[in-house]
mmCIF file of C-alpha atoms and ligand atoms in Angstrom:
data_model
loop_
_atom_site.group_PDB
_atom_site.id
_atom_site.type_symbol
_atom_site.label_atom_id
_atom_site.label_comp_id
_atom_site.label_asym_id
_atom_site.label_seq_id
_atom_site.Cartn_x
_atom_site.Cartn_y
_atom_site.Cartn_z
ATOM 1 C CA MET A 1 0.192 0.291 0.046
ATOM 2 C CA ILE A 2 1.765 4.068 -0.630
ATOM 3 C CA LYS A 3 0.335 7.485 0.361
ATOM 4 C CA LEU A 4 -0.340 10.044 -2.568
ATOM 5 C CA HIS A 5 -1.179 12.776 -0.331
ATOM 6 C CA ASP A 6 -4.573 12.215 1.410
ATOM 7 C CA LYS A 7 -5.198 8.963 -0.421
ATOM 8 C CA TYR A 8 -4.174 5.913 -0.073
ATOM 9 C CA PHE A 9 -3.491 3.290 -2.879
ATOM 10 C CA LYS A 10 -2.845 -0.614 -3.741
ATOM 11 C CA PRO A 11 -0.615 -1.985 -6.167
ATOM 12 C CA PHE A 12 -3.259 -3.517 -8.808
ATOM 13 C CA ILE A 13 -1.187 -4.061 -12.281
ATOM 14 C CA SER A 14 2.474 -4.910 -11.957
ATOM 15 C CA ALA A 15 5.123 -3.602 -14.266
ATOM 16 C CA LYS A 16 5.691 -6.912 -15.957
ATOM 17 C CA GLN A 17 2.298 -6.682 -16.543
ATOM 18 C CA ILE A 18 2.254 -3.606 -18.308
ATOM 19 C CA ASP A 19 6.025 -4.265 -20.274
ATOM 20 C CA GLU A 20 3.021 -7.843 -22.089
ATOM 21 C CA ALA A 21 0.048 -5.905 -22.904
ATOM 22 C CA MET A 22 2.276 -3.349 -24.086
ATOM 23 C CA GLN A 23 4.669 -5.890 -26.370
ATOM 24 C CA ARG A 24 1.355 -6.895 -27.584
ATOM 25 C CA LEU A 25 0.559 -3.457 -28.851
ATOM 26 C CA ALA A 26 3.353 -3.024 -30.504
ATOM 27 C CA ILE A 27 3.925 -5.969 -32.263
ATOM 28 C CA GLU A 28 -0.087 -5.806 -33.286
ATOM 29 C CA ILE A 29 0.418 -2.087 -34.354
ATOM 30 C CA ALA A 30 3.387 -3.347 -36.845
ATOM 31 C CA GLU A 31 1.886 -5.975 -37.882
ATOM 32 C CA ASP A 32 -1.054 -3.565 -39.337
ATOM 33 C CA VAL A 33 0.985 -0.581 -40.133
ATOM 34 C CA GLY A 34 3.332 -2.476 -42.311
ATOM 35 C CA ASP A 35 6.203 -0.316 -44.349
ATOM 36 C CA GLU A 36 4.785 2.790 -44.048
ATOM 37 C CA ILE A 37 6.545 4.517 -41.401
ATOM 38 C CA PRO A 38 4.236 5.833 -38.589
ATOM 39 C CA VAL A 39 4.012 9.292 -36.564
ATOM 40 C CA PHE A 40 3.165 8.240 -32.833
ATOM 41 C CA ILE A 41 1.671 11.137 -30.920
ATOM 42 C CA GLY A 42 1.451 11.176 -27.503
ATOM 43 C CA ILE A 43 -0.062 13.175 -25.169
ATOM 44 C CA LEU A 44 1.457 15.055 -22.243
ATOM 45 C CA ASN A 45 1.668 14.618 -19.597
ATOM 46 C CA GLY A 46 0.511 11.808 -18.691
ATOM 47 C CA SER A 47 1.195 9.501 -21.317
ATOM 48 C CA PHE A 48 5.659 9.156 -21.590
ATOM 49 C CA MET A 49 5.964 6.853 -19.809
ATOM 50 C CA VAL A 50 3.826 4.337 -22.932
ATOM 51 C CA VAL A 51 4.947 6.273 -25.181
ATOM 52 C CA SER A 52 9.680 5.354 -24.484
ATOM 53 C CA ASP A 53 8.541 2.265 -23.361
ATOM 54 C CA PHE A 54 6.520 2.086 -26.557
ATOM 55 C CA VAL A 55 8.554 2.294 -29.621
ATOM 56 C CA LYS A 56 11.495 0.998 -27.365
ATOM 57 C CA LYS A 57 9.449 -2.351 -28.655
ATOM 58 C CA TYR A 58 8.891 -0.992 -31.859
ATOM 59 C CA PRO A 59 10.320 -3.381 -34.058
ATOM 60 C CA ASN A 60 10.191 -1.004 -37.509
ATOM 61 C CA PRO A 61 11.207 2.669 -38.399
ATOM 62 C CA CYS A 62 8.320 5.131 -36.797
ATOM 63 C CA GLU A 63 8.755 9.054 -35.563
ATOM 64 C CA VAL A 64 7.887 9.809 -32.029
ATOM 65 C CA THR A 65 5.756 12.850 -31.334
ATOM 66 C CA PHE A 66 3.903 14.692 -28.106
ATOM 67 C CA ILE A 67 1.087 16.799 -28.053
ATOM 68 C CA LYS A 68 0.178 18.797 -24.808
ATOM 69 C CA LEU A 69 -3.248 19.063 -23.261
ATOM 70 C CA ALA A 70 -4.119 19.369 -19.782
ATOM 71 C CA SER A 71 -7.248 19.175 -17.960
ATOM 72 C CA TYR A 72 -8.535 19.928 -14.398
ATOM 73 C CA GLU A 73 -5.597 18.109 -12.133
ATOM 74 C CA GLY A 74 -7.196 15.385 -9.306
ATOM 75 C CA VAL A 75 -9.339 12.523 -8.379
ATOM 76 C CA LYS A 76 -12.211 14.250 -10.799
ATOM 77 C CA SER A 77 -10.263 13.608 -14.247
ATOM 78 C CA THR A 78 -11.028 15.723 -16.981
ATOM 79 C CA GLU A 79 -13.299 18.502 -17.304
ATOM 80 C CA ASP A 80 -11.914 21.038 -19.161
ATOM 81 C CA ILE A 81 -9.864 20.630 -21.704
ATOM 82 C CA GLN A 82 -6.897 22.630 -22.829
ATOM 83 C CA ARG A 83 -4.679 22.872 -25.415
ATOM 84 C CA LEU A 84 -0.700 23.677 -23.746
ATOM 85 C CA ILE A 85 1.305 21.962 -26.914
ATOM 86 C CA GLY A 86 -0.226 21.748 -30.715
ATOM 87 C CA LEU A 87 1.010 20.172 -33.511
ATOM 88 C CA THR A 88 4.459 21.488 -35.177
ATOM 89 C CA GLN A 89 4.334 18.879 -38.053
ATOM 90 C CA ASP A 90 2.624 19.170 -41.611
ATOM 91 C CA LEU A 91 0.839 15.380 -41.052
ATOM 92 C CA THR A 92 -0.803 15.627 -44.472
ATOM 93 C CA GLY A 93 -1.089 11.793 -45.734
ATOM 94 C CA ARG A 94 1.219 10.559 -43.242
ATOM 95 C CA THR A 95 -0.525 7.064 -40.831
ATOM 96 C CA VAL A 96 -1.139 8.599 -37.008
ATOM 97 C CA ILE A 97 -1.040 7.051 -34.178
ATOM 98 C CA ILE A 98 -1.933 8.541 -30.492
ATOM 99 C CA LEU A 99 -0.804 6.516 -27.330
ATOM 100 C CA GLU A 100 -2.256 7.396 -24.771
ATOM 101 C CA ASP A 101 -1.795 6.286 -21.769
ATOM 102 C CA ILE A 102 -5.581 6.007 -20.218
ATOM 103 C CA ILE A 103 -9.239 6.427 -21.688
ATOM 104 C CA ASP A 104 -11.895 7.218 -19.369
ATOM 105 C CA THR A 105 -14.321 9.258 -20.299
ATOM 106 C CA GLY A 106 -13.359 9.851 -23.920
ATOM 107 C CA ASN A 107 -12.972 14.098 -22.922
ATOM 108 C CA THR A 108 -9.352 14.368 -24.567
ATOM 109 C CA LEU A 109 -10.358 12.329 -27.177
ATOM 110 C CA HIS A 110 -12.740 13.501 -28.528
ATOM 111 C CA GLU A 111 -9.984 17.420 -28.149
ATOM 112 C CA VAL A 112 -7.629 14.934 -29.909
ATOM 113 C CA HIS A 113 -10.778 14.650 -33.359
ATOM 114 C CA ARG A 114 -11.396 17.799 -32.756
ATOM 115 C CA ILE A 115 -7.864 18.570 -33.659
ATOM 116 C CA PHE A 116 -6.887 16.281 -36.650
ATOM 117 C CA LYS A 117 -9.839 16.645 -38.262
ATOM 118 C CA ASN A 118 -8.319 18.744 -41.050
ATOM 119 C CA GLU A 119 -5.157 17.429 -40.973
ATOM 120 C CA ASN A 120 -5.877 15.481 -44.002
ATOM 121 C CA VAL A 121 -3.987 12.552 -42.416
ATOM 122 C CA LYS A 122 -3.534 9.593 -44.237
ATOM 123 C CA SER A 123 -5.625 7.276 -41.423
ATOM 124 C CA LEU A 124 -5.394 8.579 -38.059
ATOM 125 C CA LYS A 125 -6.013 5.322 -35.084
ATOM 126 C CA ILE A 126 -5.861 5.648 -31.302
ATOM 127 C CA ALA A 127 -4.100 3.437 -29.020
ATOM 128 C CA THR A 128 -4.122 3.573 -25.014
ATOM 129 C CA LEU A 129 -2.582 1.439 -22.503
ATOM 130 C CA PHE A 130 -5.609 1.704 -19.985
ATOM 131 C CA HIS A 131 -9.061 1.503 -20.766
ATOM 132 C CA LYS A 132 -11.915 2.337 -18.395
ATOM 133 C CA PRO A 133 -15.527 0.305 -21.003
ATOM 134 C CA GLU A 134 -17.250 2.563 -17.091
ATOM 135 C CA ALA A 135 -16.643 4.906 -17.674
ATOM 136 C CA TYR A 136 -16.358 5.533 -22.097
ATOM 137 C CA LYS A 137 -19.110 8.262 -23.223
ATOM 138 C CA LYS A 138 -17.877 8.821 -26.499
ATOM 139 C CA ASP A 139 -17.798 6.485 -29.479
ATOM 140 C CA PHE A 140 -14.956 7.434 -31.012
ATOM 141 C CA LYS A 141 -13.140 4.264 -32.239
ATOM 142 C CA LEU A 142 -10.388 3.038 -29.864
ATOM 143 C CA HIS A 143 -8.106 0.438 -32.246
ATOM 144 C CA TYR A 144 -5.356 -0.962 -30.252
ATOM 145 C CA VAL A 145 -6.401 -0.545 -25.750
ATOM 146 C CA GLY A 146 -4.130 -3.155 -23.836
ATOM 147 C CA ILE A 147 -5.581 -3.333 -20.662
ATOM 148 C CA GLU A 148 -9.217 -2.907 -19.694
ATOM 149 C CA ILE A 149 -9.738 -1.420 -16.261
ATOM 150 C CA PRO A 150 -12.749 -1.303 -14.047
ATOM 151 C CA ASN A 151 -13.782 2.551 -13.293
ATOM 152 C CA LYS A 152 -11.709 2.984 -10.443
ATOM 153 C CA PHE A 153 -8.955 6.390 -10.339
ATOM 154 C CA ILE A 154 -5.443 4.729 -11.161
ATOM 155 C CA VAL A 155 -1.697 6.134 -10.345
ATOM 156 C CA GLY A 156 1.635 5.055 -11.573
ATOM 157 C CA TYR A 157 2.884 4.590 -15.206
ATOM 158 C CA GLY A 158 2.900 7.744 -15.988
ATOM 159 C CA LEU A 159 -0.682 8.420 -14.085
ATOM 160 C CA ASP A 160 -0.609 11.373 -11.549
ATOM 161 C CA TYR A 161 -3.122 11.621 -8.298
ATOM 162 C CA ASP A 162 -2.062 15.627 -8.575
ATOM 163 C CA GLY A 163 1.579 15.828 -9.614
ATOM 164 C CA LEU A 164 2.061 12.411 -7.027
ATOM 165 C CA GLY A 165 2.830 9.125 -8.310
ATOM 166 C CA ARG A 166 3.864 9.507 -12.311
ATOM 167 C CA ASN A 167 7.131 7.781 -11.718
ATOM 168 C CA LEU A 168 6.127 4.731 -10.768
ATOM 169 C CA PRO A 169 7.246 1.580 -12.770
ATOM 170 C CA GLU A 170 3.552 0.034 -11.440
ATOM 171 C CA VAL A 171 -0.017 1.179 -11.075
ATOM 172 C CA TYR A 172 -2.037 1.565 -7.937
ATOM 173 C CA GLN A 173 -5.314 1.917 -7.496
ATOM 174 C CA ILE A 174 -7.254 3.899 -4.887
ATOM 175 C CA LYS A 175 -8.703 2.002 -2.030
ATOM 176 C CA GLU A 176 -12.132 2.726 -1.399
ATOM 177 C CA THR A 177 -12.283 2.474 2.526
ATOM 178 C CA GLN A 178 -9.917 4.958 2.883
ATOM 179 C CA HIS A 179 -7.071 4.179 6.618
ATOM 180 C CA MET A 180 -8.869 2.019 8.736
ATOM 181 C CA THR A 181 -7.429 2.015 12.532
ATOM 182 C CA ASN A 182 -9.283 -2.605 12.988
ATOM 183 C CA LEU A 183 -7.936 -4.069 16.304
ATOM 184 C CA VAL A 184 -8.009 -6.782 17.334
ATOM 185 C CA LEU A 185 -7.694 -7.261 21.061
ATOM 186 C CA PHE A 186 -7.033 -9.648 23.608
ATOM 187 C CA GLY A 187 -6.861 -9.843 27.131
ATOM 188 C CA PRO A 188 -7.287 -12.367 30.002
ATOM 189 C CA PRO A 189 -10.354 -12.946 32.544
ATOM 190 C CA GLY A 190 -10.121 -9.461 34.697
ATOM 191 C CA ALA A 191 -7.425 -7.284 33.125
ATOM 192 C CA GLY A 192 -10.410 -5.041 32.415
ATOM 193 C CA LYS A 193 -10.258 -5.689 28.305
ATOM 194 C CA GLY A 194 -14.226 -4.736 28.383
ATOM 195 C CA THR A 195 -13.382 -0.944 30.413
ATOM 196 C CA GLN A 196 -10.306 -0.140 27.626
ATOM 197 C CA ALA A 197 -12.807 -1.559 24.511
ATOM 198 C CA ASN A 198 -15.157 0.638 25.608
ATOM 199 C CA PHE A 199 -12.480 4.018 25.934
ATOM 200 C CA LEU A 200 -11.257 2.790 22.914
ATOM 201 C CA LYS A 201 -14.256 3.116 20.962
ATOM 202 C CA GLU A 202 -14.784 6.382 21.726
ATOM 203 C CA LYS A 203 -11.636 7.881 21.582
ATOM 204 C CA TYR A 204 -11.372 6.575 17.991
ATOM 205 C CA ASN A 205 -14.003 6.571 16.368
ATOM 206 C CA LEU A 206 -14.186 2.335 16.497
ATOM 207 C CA VAL A 207 -17.086 0.209 16.292
ATOM 208 C CA HIS A 208 -16.706 -2.918 18.817
ATOM 209 C CA ILE A 209 -17.037 -5.474 18.013
ATOM 210 C CA SER A 210 -16.960 -8.300 20.306
ATOM 211 C CA THR A 211 -18.158 -11.489 18.552
ATOM 212 C CA GLY A 212 -19.903 -13.185 21.891
ATOM 213 C CA ASP A 213 -22.566 -10.311 21.261
ATOM 214 C CA VAL A 214 -23.039 -11.099 18.017
ATOM 215 C CA PHE A 215 -23.481 -14.413 17.523
ATOM 216 C CA ARG A 216 -26.479 -12.901 20.822
ATOM 217 C CA PHE A 217 -27.543 -10.391 19.047
ATOM 218 C CA ASN A 218 -28.461 -12.451 15.852
ATOM 219 C CA ILE A 219 -30.099 -15.335 17.920
ATOM 220 C CA LYS A 220 -32.334 -13.366 19.466
ATOM 221 C CA ASN A 221 -33.806 -11.615 16.463
ATOM 222 C CA GLU A 222 -33.651 -14.726 14.777
ATOM 223 C CA THR A 223 -31.700 -13.977 11.794
ATOM 224 C CA ALA A 224 -30.763 -16.611 9.206
ATOM 225 C CA LEU A 225 -27.211 -16.543 10.019
ATOM 226 C CA GLY A 226 -28.953 -16.081 13.472
ATOM 227 C CA MET A 227 -30.725 -19.624 12.870
ATOM 228 C CA LEU A 228 -27.679 -20.543 10.589
ATOM 229 C CA ALA A 229 -25.240 -21.013 13.802
ATOM 230 C CA LYS A 230 -28.543 -22.237 15.721
ATOM 231 C CA SER A 231 -28.861 -25.344 14.425
ATOM 232 C CA TYR A 232 -25.467 -26.331 14.708
ATOM 233 C CA MET A 233 -25.482 -25.004 18.650
ATOM 234 C CA ASP A 234 -28.608 -27.149 18.737
ATOM 235 C CA LYS A 235 -26.846 -29.866 17.802
ATOM 236 C CA GLY A 236 -23.663 -29.362 19.763
ATOM 237 C CA GLU A 237 -21.248 -28.993 17.907
ATOM 238 C CA LEU A 238 -19.003 -25.886 16.458
ATOM 239 C CA VAL A 239 -20.250 -22.672 13.952
ATOM 240 C CA PRO A 240 -18.533 -23.440 11.306
ATOM 241 C CA ASP A 241 -15.967 -20.692 10.847
ATOM 242 C CA GLN A 242 -17.889 -18.905 7.748
ATOM 243 C CA VAL A 243 -20.966 -18.325 9.337
ATOM 244 C CA THR A 244 -19.339 -16.479 11.991
ATOM 245 C CA ILE A 245 -17.194 -14.786 9.026
ATOM 246 C CA ASP A 246 -20.569 -13.081 7.794
ATOM 247 C CA MET A 247 -21.775 -12.457 11.676
ATOM 248 C CA LEU A 248 -18.605 -10.031 11.399
ATOM 249 C CA ASN A 249 -18.888 -9.688 7.593
ATOM 250 C CA ALA A 250 -22.374 -7.755 8.008
ATOM 251 C CA GLU A 251 -21.669 -5.683 11.815
ATOM 252 C CA VAL A 252 -18.814 -4.385 9.878
ATOM 253 C CA GLU A 253 -20.898 -3.135 6.592
ATOM 254 C CA LYS A 254 -23.718 -2.126 9.070
ATOM 255 C CA ASN A 255 -20.481 -0.129 10.697
ATOM 256 C CA THR A 256 -19.658 1.448 6.976
ATOM 257 C CA ASP A 257 -18.309 5.302 8.555
ATOM 258 C CA ALA A 258 -16.923 4.293 11.917
ATOM 259 C CA ASN A 259 -13.158 4.605 11.646
ATOM 260 C CA GLY A 260 -12.152 0.984 12.160
ATOM 261 C CA PHE A 261 -13.194 -1.581 14.538
ATOM 262 C CA ILE A 262 -11.967 -3.248 17.330
ATOM 263 C CA PHE A 263 -12.616 -7.320 17.147
ATOM 264 C CA ASP A 264 -13.128 -8.795 20.374
ATOM 265 C CA GLY A 265 -13.275 -12.798 20.861
ATOM 266 C CA PHE A 266 -12.823 -13.536 17.174
ATOM 267 C CA PRO A 267 -9.974 -14.812 16.192
ATOM 268 C CA ARG A 268 -9.150 -17.544 17.989
ATOM 269 C CA THR A 269 -7.292 -20.297 15.504
ATOM 270 C CA ASN A 270 -4.903 -19.156 12.680
ATOM 271 C CA ALA A 271 -7.849 -20.552 9.975
ATOM 272 C CA GLN A 272 -10.255 -17.732 11.549
ATOM 273 C CA ALA A 273 -7.045 -15.521 11.415
ATOM 274 C CA ASP A 274 -6.699 -15.887 7.501
ATOM 275 C CA ALA A 275 -10.008 -15.355 7.458
ATOM 276 C CA LEU A 276 -10.546 -12.436 9.367
ATOM 277 C CA ASP A 277 -7.574 -11.167 6.892
ATOM 278 C CA LYS A 278 -9.093 -11.804 3.498
ATOM 279 C CA LEU A 279 -12.773 -10.288 5.135
ATOM 280 C CA MET A 280 -11.294 -6.404 6.572
ATOM 281 C CA ASP A 281 -9.190 -7.359 2.173
ATOM 282 C CA SER A 282 -12.445 -8.057 0.652
ATOM 283 C CA LYS A 283 -13.107 -4.224 1.937
ATOM 284 C CA ASP A 284 -9.238 -2.309 0.759
ATOM 285 C CA SER A 285 -8.877 -2.307 3.989
ATOM 286 C CA GLN A 286 -6.867 -4.559 6.661
ATOM 287 C CA ILE A 287 -6.638 -5.638 10.576
ATOM 288 C CA ASN A 288 -3.327 -3.456 12.020
ATOM 289 C CA ALA A 289 -2.477 -4.795 15.472
ATOM 290 C CA MET A 290 -3.370 -7.414 17.677
ATOM 291 C CA ILE A 291 -3.600 -5.910 21.177
ATOM 292 C CA ALA A 292 -3.284 -7.635 24.466
ATOM 293 C CA LEU A 293 -3.179 -6.662 27.586
ATOM 294 C CA GLU A 294 -0.495 -8.375 29.980
ATOM 295 C CA VAL A 295 -1.315 -8.874 33.281
ATOM 296 C CA ASP A 296 0.519 -11.298 35.210
ATOM 297 C CA ASP A 297 -1.339 -14.382 36.711
ATOM 298 C CA GLU A 298 -1.220 -14.268 40.367
ATOM 299 C CA ILE A 299 -2.283 -10.259 40.009
ATOM 300 C CA LEU A 300 -5.559 -11.107 37.947
ATOM 301 C CA VAL A 301 -5.749 -13.929 40.033
ATOM 302 C CA GLN A 302 -6.516 -11.485 43.369
ATOM 303 C CA ARG A 303 -8.367 -8.842 40.738
ATOM 304 C CA LEU A 304 -10.461 -12.242 40.127
ATOM 305 C CA LEU A 305 -12.004 -13.309 43.103
ATOM 306 C CA GLU A 306 -12.072 -9.458 45.024
ATOM 307 C CA ARG A 307 -14.648 -9.054 42.109
ATOM 308 C CA GLY A 308 -16.209 -12.542 42.567
ATOM 309 C CA LYS A 309 -16.608 -10.991 46.013
ATOM 310 C CA THR A 310 -19.660 -8.410 44.923
ATOM 311 C CA SER A 311 -20.476 -9.615 41.804
ATOM 312 C CA GLY A 312 -21.528 -12.883 42.594
ATOM 313 C CA ARG A 313 -20.423 -14.741 39.815
ATOM 314 C CA ALA A 314 -19.540 -18.202 40.190
ATOM 315 C CA ASP A 315 -16.471 -18.390 38.032
ATOM 316 C CA ASP A 316 -14.983 -15.181 40.111
ATOM 317 C CA ALA A 317 -15.395 -17.361 43.520
ATOM 318 C CA ASP A 318 -13.180 -20.123 43.097
ATOM 319 C CA GLU A 319 -9.350 -19.435 42.435
ATOM 320 C CA SER A 320 -9.187 -22.977 40.443
ATOM 321 C CA ILE A 321 -11.775 -21.726 38.040
ATOM 322 C CA ILE A 322 -9.952 -18.792 37.717
ATOM 323 C CA ARG A 323 -6.368 -20.049 36.991
ATOM 324 C CA ASN A 324 -8.098 -22.969 34.714
ATOM 325 C CA ARG A 325 -10.107 -19.693 32.679
ATOM 326 C CA ILE A 326 -5.902 -18.372 32.861
ATOM 327 C CA THR A 327 -4.426 -20.911 31.804
ATOM 328 C CA GLU A 328 -6.985 -22.015 28.883
ATOM 329 C CA TYR A 329 -6.340 -18.272 27.389
ATOM 330 C CA TYR A 330 -3.286 -18.012 27.207
ATOM 331 C CA SER A 331 -3.004 -21.711 25.475
ATOM 332 C CA LYS A 332 -5.191 -19.692 23.001
ATOM 333 C CA THR A 333 -4.504 -16.832 22.388
ATOM 334 C CA ALA A 334 -0.586 -18.330 21.907
ATOM 335 C CA ILE A 335 -1.091 -19.159 18.587
ATOM 336 C CA LEU A 336 -2.804 -15.508 17.400
ATOM 337 C CA LYS A 337 0.104 -14.350 19.091
ATOM 338 C CA ASP A 338 2.270 -15.923 16.769
ATOM 339 C CA TYR A 339 0.245 -15.357 14.473
ATOM 340 C CA TYR A 340 0.669 -11.487 13.744
ATOM 341 C CA SER A 341 3.880 -11.617 15.157
ATOM 342 C CA ALA A 342 4.705 -13.004 12.065
ATOM 343 C CA GLN A 343 2.999 -10.097 10.666
ATOM 344 C CA ASN A 344 4.606 -7.523 13.426
ATOM 345 C CA LYS A 345 1.128 -6.471 14.244
ATOM 346 C CA TYR A 346 2.083 -8.299 17.934
ATOM 347 C CA PHE A 347 1.682 -5.160 20.647
ATOM 348 C CA GLY A 348 2.204 -6.697 24.448
ATOM 349 C CA VAL A 349 0.632 -4.103 26.505
ATOM 350 C CA ASN A 350 1.158 -3.314 29.833
ATOM 351 C CA GLY A 351 -2.480 -3.538 31.902
ATOM 352 C CA VAL A 352 -1.427 -3.476 35.695
ATOM 353 C CA GLY A 353 -1.693 0.055 37.116
ATOM 354 C CA SER A 354 -4.688 2.926 36.903
ATOM 355 C CA ILE A 355 -8.000 2.417 34.071
ATOM 356 C CA GLU A 356 -5.993 6.133 33.262
ATOM 357 C CA ASP A 357 -2.045 4.939 32.452
ATOM 358 C CA ILE A 358 -3.715 1.732 30.992
ATOM 359 C CA THR A 359 -5.087 4.116 27.930
ATOM 360 C CA VAL A 360 -2.200 5.604 27.960
ATOM 361 C CA ARG A 361 -0.113 2.734 26.512
ATOM 362 C CA LEU A 362 -2.636 1.345 25.004
ATOM 363 C CA SER A 363 -3.153 4.723 23.092
ATOM 364 C CA ALA A 364 0.758 5.286 22.435
ATOM 365 C CA VAL A 365 0.250 1.827 20.482
ATOM 366 C CA ILE A 366 -2.727 2.724 18.012
ATOM 367 C CA ASP A 367 -1.186 5.892 17.467
ATOM 368 C CA GLY A 368 1.945 5.133 16.307
ATOM 369 C CA LEU A 369 0.276 2.325 13.984
HETATM 370 P P1 LIG B 1 -10.362 11.138 -20.234
HETATM 371 O O1 LIG B 1 -9.977 12.722 -21.282
HETATM 372 O O2 LIG B 1 -10.856 9.895 -21.311
HETATM 373 O O3 LIG B 1 -12.299 11.031 -19.439
HETATM 374 O O4 LIG B 1 -9.669 11.279 -19.808
HETATM 375 C C1 LIG B 1 -8.487 11.962 -19.482
HETATM 376 C C2 LIG B 1 -8.059 11.669 -18.917
HETATM 377 O O5 LIG B 1 -8.326 11.754 -17.119
HETATM 378 C C3 LIG B 1 -6.249 10.564 -19.003
HETATM 379 O O6 LIG B 1 -5.401 10.856 -19.348
HETATM 380 C C4 LIG B 1 -5.189 11.317 -17.233
HETATM 381 O O7 LIG B 1 -5.288 12.686 -17.015
HETATM 382 C C5 LIG B 1 -7.230 11.930 -16.663
HETATM 383 N N1 LIG B 1 -7.833 10.123 -15.717
HETATM 384 C C6 LIG B 1 -8.697 9.536 -16.117
HETATM 385 N N2 LIG B 1 -8.431 8.532 -15.291
HETATM 386 C C7 LIG B 1 -7.073 7.867 -14.547
HETATM 387 C C8 LIG B 1 -6.930 7.542 -14.102
HETATM 388 O O8 LIG B 1 -7.427 6.072 -13.394
HETATM 389 N N3 LIG B 1 -5.885 7.507 -13.179
HETATM 390 C C9 LIG B 1 -4.873 9.700 -12.647
HETATM 391 N N4 LIG B 1 -4.150 9.813 -12.844
HETATM 392 N N5 LIG B 1 -6.076 9.736 -14.958
HETATM 393 C C10 LIG B 1 -7.109 10.275 -15.061
HETATM 394 MG MG1 LIG B 2 -3.961 12.007 -20.859
#
């Protein structure tokens, strides 16, 4: 992923794919042109890389020149097109091939055709490396198209976002979901995870997705996924990961304006962590960190026994049950600690201290992401 100005872009078309497309264009055009000496005309600025690489692959003699058109610069393309450098040579009777980096709405092409209307060229053909069929609003024929792409903004290989990105040798596509902070939050029983999750959610405008709550909600409201999950539970079987992921997906989609999510209670296994990565990837996003509150066992036992005295929770009253829950927690998190450490995304945070101290430590991790 790269950032240009305020926007994030993800790898989309590799240098190798571009090279192959350019090679195909060069061969196809050379076959059609035959013995003639064509004049290739690049449209500046964007097509400088296309033209440079294209003519190196063109197997026969040719001429090269440029015209310079300028359109509104930014993510929104082409409204007004200005002619900055026009034709400087007589092209009467010549075979002219326009080399474009990208044809989007076709507005630029419209201007190109206007320029050539009175030029008496022998033929005028249009070649473009990229074309966005969904955006194209004109009916000028495109004779040679390298790669058709969806109607999303791209940068690289000559194409810029507000001046930046032209130098990239590969092409990147804009990320629709801009940068989110997605956390997987862990903490042993008694570590104060719930308290901290509430605080983080407020401070960073994150949505707290507790898998337990999501399950209860879906089952209580008898959603299709809830009924499906229940059918497994009623048989005493584990709910398949895909069902859980589908529920989480629904939660993520309900909260499209969030700055990110705190996942709590999921993932528990490598397979689930993989599934969660895929889910985030499908949203043009990612898990940024696994944060685990670390609290010494003896302190946890004391805390939970204290809590048991007032809460009346049976599982907080018995020391051996408490110790079991803590041991189980560590055996489960160890796998995930390895999983996220391998991606440099594991952060252990000291969970001993006042609530305020711990929130300060957590914020330091998040602010550093
Ligand atoms: P058209 O005139 O066909 O709508 O668009 C052509 C011009 O718009 C291109 O030469 C380019 O300057 C700009 N453009 C269109 N789509 C994109 C895109 O996805 N990325 C970038 N960087 N520029 C684009
Ligand atoms: Mg252009």
